[in-house]
């Protein structure tokens, strides 16, 4: 009798895992096949989606025979390394201060560190362009004022160092959330034992905390590395104006030429190269996850992380956190707020105070178009986040717990969408649902499907590290007590993974509502969302309207982050 019951449990888990794998294959196969198809096809006269295909290797000859490609690769590597250094230095420090210390107002710090993710990277880059434009940027104007200096400068935002700083700051909210959930799950008793043995703070962090966080840190590093190398917003706004070209801008220029037809073959070739570069570090990550029980810290014993008193380091910690918040969130928001109350963005000065008006809010937020976009945005964010996280949880269980020799392949398959340029996913989804008899073309649901595909990897980076921290003995004990697969998920894995799931839900929600590429590729008059509405305003030259909508989106983010903190964090300040 027990043997029959064990087979049924094993079978239910196998079915769930099998369905999850089939779902990710369905979602990923289209974009991946489209990428391969376009890279080996002559698309000078347009993209061919039915045989006979004009197969050719000319795209690879053109791309890798051009010296400009290698210059773009070098710029991409410098841009990526610098951005990741900024993002992880800030995120690890702030995550530890918020989760483990008596930092004053740490809940407010949590919310305001996450809040900038509600500002689309395009708008963040534009706000920094308004702040540091060498000719009339606000900060440059203020710096020149005491000396009566004229001319451009002294700072130039259209340069690689400022691209690195702005991109690094844009990565911090997601990196911070990826780290905090796992840091919250590290068993503090291990650190306490080391402290009782006489180990100092630096030794405990170096020998215990950071090694136990290794799956989460490496997963976040790989995910954000791909985020940087495929990022378009900051390189497009700040890089092209300063003559700095990276691989993502090369893809954009090939797909959106000033004149002539888009060359999807060249953009697909660049995409194949980015895919190969992105998958190499994933192989190392799979070796870490293969030894996941070495990092398991959540056991059947209760534990409560001890709050560490900062003492004389409290003031420097407060200055660091709030100084960064001022730089990454307050300054850009002030610029957007200022622009939202101006009928037009003119010269900075006291004369502009006479132009202050709220007319932009009434015009931008009062129409039916805004209400439709707001409703579509919430549907998109919630549906993509829920679908993405449920699928990610099932896939991560297969990756971490199954003994299949193909689990590394499943992880790679789940990671592939993140390595694909958004324009490729958007284009392939568009073509796929023009062919398939599924009536979602032109609706919000086609964007939901594409967005869930795009962010499967974001969910698995978080849930894989979360499941790896849970000792498999807890599941085995529940199974020995007669619990089935559904009960194990409901009573063991579900409660322990609740902070991870909520963090992941928030991250995918925020990433989905600010994503611009997919809604633009798949947009119609019936599925307009806030990000496309912002872009339309900016593209039409309506700076005020774009600023109003950006402030609205940032407000939504603050509310979402506050709700998350109240659900998963501490109540007190």
Short mmCIF file of N, CA, C and O in Angstrom, two decimals, residues 371-429:
data_model
loop_
_atom_site.label_atom_id
_atom_site.label_comp_id
_atom_site.label_asym_id
_atom_site.label_seq_id
_atom_site.Cartn_x
_atom_site.Cartn_y
_atom_site.Cartn_z
N UNK A 371 -7.28 56.05 -18.87
CA UNK A 371 -7.97 55.03 -18.07
C UNK A 371 -7.83 53.65 -18.71
O UNK A 371 -7.61 52.65 -18.01
N UNK A 372 -7.95 53.58 -20.03
CA UNK A 372 -7.77 52.31 -20.72
C UNK A 372 -6.34 51.80 -20.56
O UNK A 372 -6.11 50.61 -20.32
N UNK A 373 -5.37 52.71 -20.70
CA UNK A 373 -3.96 52.33 -20.56
C UNK A 373 -3.66 51.87 -19.14
O UNK A 373 -2.91 50.91 -18.93
N UNK A 374 -4.25 52.54 -18.14
CA UNK A 374 -4.03 52.17 -16.74
C UNK A 374 -4.60 50.78 -16.47
O UNK A 374 -3.95 49.94 -15.83
N UNK A 375 -5.82 50.52 -16.96
CA UNK A 375 -6.43 49.19 -16.78
C UNK A 375 -5.60 48.12 -17.48
O UNK A 375 -5.32 47.05 -16.89
N UNK A 376 -5.20 48.37 -18.70
CA UNK A 376 -4.38 47.40 -19.43
C UNK A 376 -3.04 47.16 -18.74
O UNK A 376 -2.53 46.03 -18.73
N UNK A 377 -2.48 48.21 -18.15
CA UNK A 377 -1.19 48.07 -17.46
C UNK A 377 -1.31 47.14 -16.26
O UNK A 377 -0.45 46.28 -16.04
N UNK A 378 -2.38 47.29 -15.48
CA UNK A 378 -2.56 46.43 -14.32
C UNK A 378 -2.84 44.98 -14.74
O UNK A 378 -2.33 44.04 -14.12
N UNK A 379 -3.66 44.80 -15.76
CA UNK A 379 -3.91 43.45 -16.26
C UNK A 379 -2.61 42.82 -16.74
O UNK A 379 -2.31 41.66 -16.42
N UNK A 380 -1.82 43.57 -17.50
CA UNK A 380 -0.54 43.07 -17.99
C UNK A 380 0.39 42.70 -16.84
O UNK A 380 0.96 41.60 -16.82
N UNK A 381 0.56 43.61 -15.87
CA UNK A 381 1.49 43.36 -14.77
C UNK A 381 1.10 42.17 -13.92
O UNK A 381 1.92 41.29 -13.63
N UNK A 382 -0.18 42.10 -13.53
CA UNK A 382 -0.64 41.01 -12.65
C UNK A 382 -0.62 39.67 -13.38
O UNK A 382 -0.13 38.66 -12.84
N UNK A 383 -1.13 39.63 -14.60
CA UNK A 383 -1.19 38.36 -15.34
C UNK A 383 0.20 37.84 -15.68
O UNK A 383 0.47 36.64 -15.51
N UNK A 384 1.08 38.71 -16.15
CA UNK A 384 2.44 38.27 -16.48
C UNK A 384 3.20 37.83 -15.24
O UNK A 384 3.93 36.83 -15.27
N UNK A 385 3.02 38.56 -14.13
CA UNK A 385 3.72 38.21 -12.89
C UNK A 385 3.22 36.89 -12.32
O UNK A 385 4.01 36.03 -11.89
N UNK A 386 1.89 36.71 -12.29
CA UNK A 386 1.33 35.47 -11.73
C UNK A 386 1.71 34.27 -12.59
O UNK A 386 2.18 33.24 -12.07
N UNK A 387 1.52 34.39 -13.90
CA UNK A 387 1.87 33.28 -14.78
C UNK A 387 3.35 32.97 -14.75
O UNK A 387 3.76 31.80 -14.70
N UNK A 388 4.16 34.02 -14.78
CA UNK A 388 5.61 33.81 -14.78
C UNK A 388 6.11 33.16 -13.51
O UNK A 388 6.97 32.27 -13.55
N UNK A 389 5.59 33.57 -12.34
CA UNK A 389 6.08 33.02 -11.08
C UNK A 389 5.59 31.59 -10.84
O UNK A 389 6.32 30.77 -10.29
N UNK A 390 4.35 31.29 -11.21
CA UNK A 390 3.86 29.91 -11.06
C UNK A 390 4.70 28.96 -11.92
O UNK A 390 5.13 27.88 -11.47
N UNK A 391 4.96 29.36 -13.16
CA UNK A 391 5.78 28.53 -14.03
C UNK A 391 7.21 28.45 -13.52
O UNK A 391 7.84 27.37 -13.55
N UNK A 392 7.74 29.55 -12.99
CA UNK A 392 9.11 29.57 -12.47
C UNK A 392 9.26 28.63 -11.27
O UNK A 392 10.28 27.94 -11.13
N UNK A 393 8.25 28.61 -10.38
CA UNK A 393 8.32 27.73 -9.20
C UNK A 393 8.39 26.27 -9.64
O UNK A 393 9.19 25.49 -9.11
N UNK A 394 7.55 25.88 -10.60
CA UNK A 394 7.55 24.49 -11.07
C UNK A 394 8.87 24.14 -11.75
O UNK A 394 9.44 23.06 -11.51
N UNK A 395 9.39 25.04 -12.57
CA UNK A 395 10.65 24.78 -13.26
C UNK A 395 11.81 24.70 -12.28
O UNK A 395 12.70 23.85 -12.42
N UNK A 396 11.83 25.58 -11.29
CA UNK A 396 12.93 25.57 -10.31
C UNK A 396 12.94 24.30 -9.49
O UNK A 396 14.01 23.80 -9.12
N UNK A 397 11.74 23.77 -9.19
CA UNK A 397 11.71 22.50 -8.45
C UNK A 397 12.35 21.40 -9.30
O UNK A 397 13.09 20.55 -8.79
N UNK A 398 12.06 21.38 -10.60
CA UNK A 398 12.67 20.40 -11.50
C UNK A 398 14.19 20.59 -11.53
O UNK A 398 14.96 19.63 -11.46
N UNK A 399 14.64 21.85 -11.63
CA UNK A 399 16.08 22.14 -11.73
C UNK A 399 16.83 21.73 -10.48
O UNK A 399 17.92 21.16 -10.54
N UNK A 400 16.25 22.01 -9.30
CA UNK A 400 16.95 21.78 -8.04
C UNK A 400 16.73 20.38 -7.49
O UNK A 400 17.66 19.73 -7.02
N UNK A 401 15.50 19.87 -7.57
CA UNK A 401 15.17 18.64 -6.87
C UNK A 401 15.23 17.38 -7.74
O UNK A 401 15.47 16.29 -7.23
N UNK A 402 15.00 17.50 -9.02
CA UNK A 402 14.97 16.29 -9.84
C UNK A 402 16.39 15.76 -10.04
O UNK A 402 17.38 16.49 -9.94
N UNK A 403 16.48 14.49 -10.36
CA UNK A 403 17.77 13.86 -10.61
C UNK A 403 18.00 13.63 -12.10
O UNK A 403 18.92 12.90 -12.48
N UNK A 404 17.20 14.26 -12.90
CA UNK A 404 17.32 14.08 -14.35
C UNK A 404 18.62 14.68 -14.87
O UNK A 404 19.06 15.72 -14.41
N UNK A 405 19.23 14.00 -15.83
CA UNK A 405 20.44 14.52 -16.44
C UNK A 405 20.15 15.74 -17.31
O UNK A 405 21.08 16.43 -17.74
N UNK A 406 18.86 15.99 -17.56
CA UNK A 406 18.48 17.10 -18.44
C UNK A 406 18.08 18.36 -17.66
O UNK A 406 17.59 19.31 -18.25
N UNK A 407 18.27 18.36 -16.34
CA UNK A 407 17.82 19.52 -15.58
C UNK A 407 18.61 20.78 -15.93
O UNK A 407 18.06 21.88 -15.90
N UNK A 408 19.89 20.62 -16.26
CA UNK A 408 20.68 21.79 -16.69
C UNK A 408 20.11 22.35 -17.99
O UNK A 408 20.08 23.57 -18.19
N UNK A 409 19.64 21.47 -18.87
CA UNK A 409 19.04 21.91 -20.13
C UNK A 409 17.75 22.68 -19.87
O UNK A 409 17.45 23.68 -20.54
N UNK A 410 16.98 22.25 -18.86
CA UNK A 410 15.75 22.95 -18.50
C UNK A 410 16.08 24.36 -18.01
O UNK A 410 15.41 25.34 -18.37
N UNK A 411 17.13 24.49 -17.19
CA UNK A 411 17.53 25.80 -16.68
C UNK A 411 17.98 26.71 -17.83
O UNK A 411 17.66 27.90 -17.87
N UNK A 412 18.74 26.15 -18.75
CA UNK A 412 19.19 26.94 -19.91
C UNK A 412 17.99 27.39 -20.73
O UNK A 412 17.92 28.54 -21.17
N UNK A 413 17.03 26.48 -20.92
CA UNK A 413 15.83 26.81 -21.70
C UNK A 413 15.04 27.93 -21.04
O UNK A 413 14.52 28.83 -21.71
N UNK A 414 14.96 27.89 -19.70
CA UNK A 414 14.23 28.94 -18.98
C UNK A 414 14.97 30.27 -19.03
O UNK A 414 14.36 31.34 -18.92
N UNK A 415 16.30 30.22 -19.20
CA UNK A 415 17.10 31.45 -19.21
C UNK A 415 17.17 32.08 -20.61
O UNK A 415 17.44 33.27 -20.73
N UNK A 416 16.91 31.29 -21.64
CA UNK A 416 17.06 31.76 -23.03
C UNK A 416 16.29 33.05 -23.32
O UNK A 416 16.83 33.96 -23.95
N UNK A 417 15.01 33.20 -22.89
CA UNK A 417 14.29 34.43 -23.25
C UNK A 417 14.97 35.70 -22.80
O UNK A 417 14.87 36.73 -23.47
N UNK A 418 15.66 35.65 -21.66
CA UNK A 418 16.34 36.85 -21.18
C UNK A 418 17.52 37.20 -22.06
O UNK A 418 17.91 38.37 -22.14
N UNK A 419 18.10 36.21 -22.71
CA UNK A 419 19.24 36.45 -23.59
C UNK A 419 18.82 36.90 -24.98
O UNK A 419 19.68 37.30 -25.78
N UNK A 420 17.53 36.84 -25.26
CA UNK A 420 17.03 37.26 -26.56
C UNK A 420 16.68 38.75 -26.52
O UNK A 420 16.04 39.21 -25.58
N UNK A 421 17.09 39.52 -27.51
CA UNK A 421 16.66 40.93 -27.58
C UNK A 421 15.14 41.01 -27.59
O UNK A 421 14.45 40.19 -28.20
N UNK A 422 14.59 42.00 -26.90
CA UNK A 422 13.15 42.15 -26.82
C UNK A 422 12.49 42.27 -28.18
O UNK A 422 11.37 41.79 -28.38
N UNK A 423 13.20 42.92 -29.12
CA UNK A 423 12.62 43.08 -30.45
C UNK A 423 12.42 41.72 -31.13
O UNK A 423 11.47 41.52 -31.89
N UNK A 424 13.31 40.75 -30.83
CA UNK A 424 13.18 39.41 -31.41
C UNK A 424 11.98 38.69 -30.83
O UNK A 424 11.19 38.06 -31.55
N UNK A 425 11.81 38.76 -29.49
CA UNK A 425 10.66 38.13 -28.86
C UNK A 425 9.36 38.76 -29.36
O UNK A 425 8.38 38.07 -29.67
N UNK A 426 9.36 40.09 -29.45
CA UNK A 426 8.17 40.77 -29.94
C UNK A 426 7.83 40.40 -31.36
O UNK A 426 6.68 40.09 -31.69
N UNK A 427 8.84 40.38 -32.23
CA UNK A 427 8.62 40.05 -33.64
C UNK A 427 8.15 38.61 -33.79
O UNK A 427 7.19 38.33 -34.52
N UNK A 428 8.79 37.68 -33.10
CA UNK A 428 8.43 36.27 -33.25
C UNK A 428 7.04 35.99 -32.69
O UNK A 428 6.28 35.20 -33.25
N UNK A 429 6.68 36.65 -31.57
CA UNK A 429 5.34 36.49 -31.01
C UNK A 429 4.28 37.03 -31.96
O UNK A 429 3.22 36.42 -32.15
#
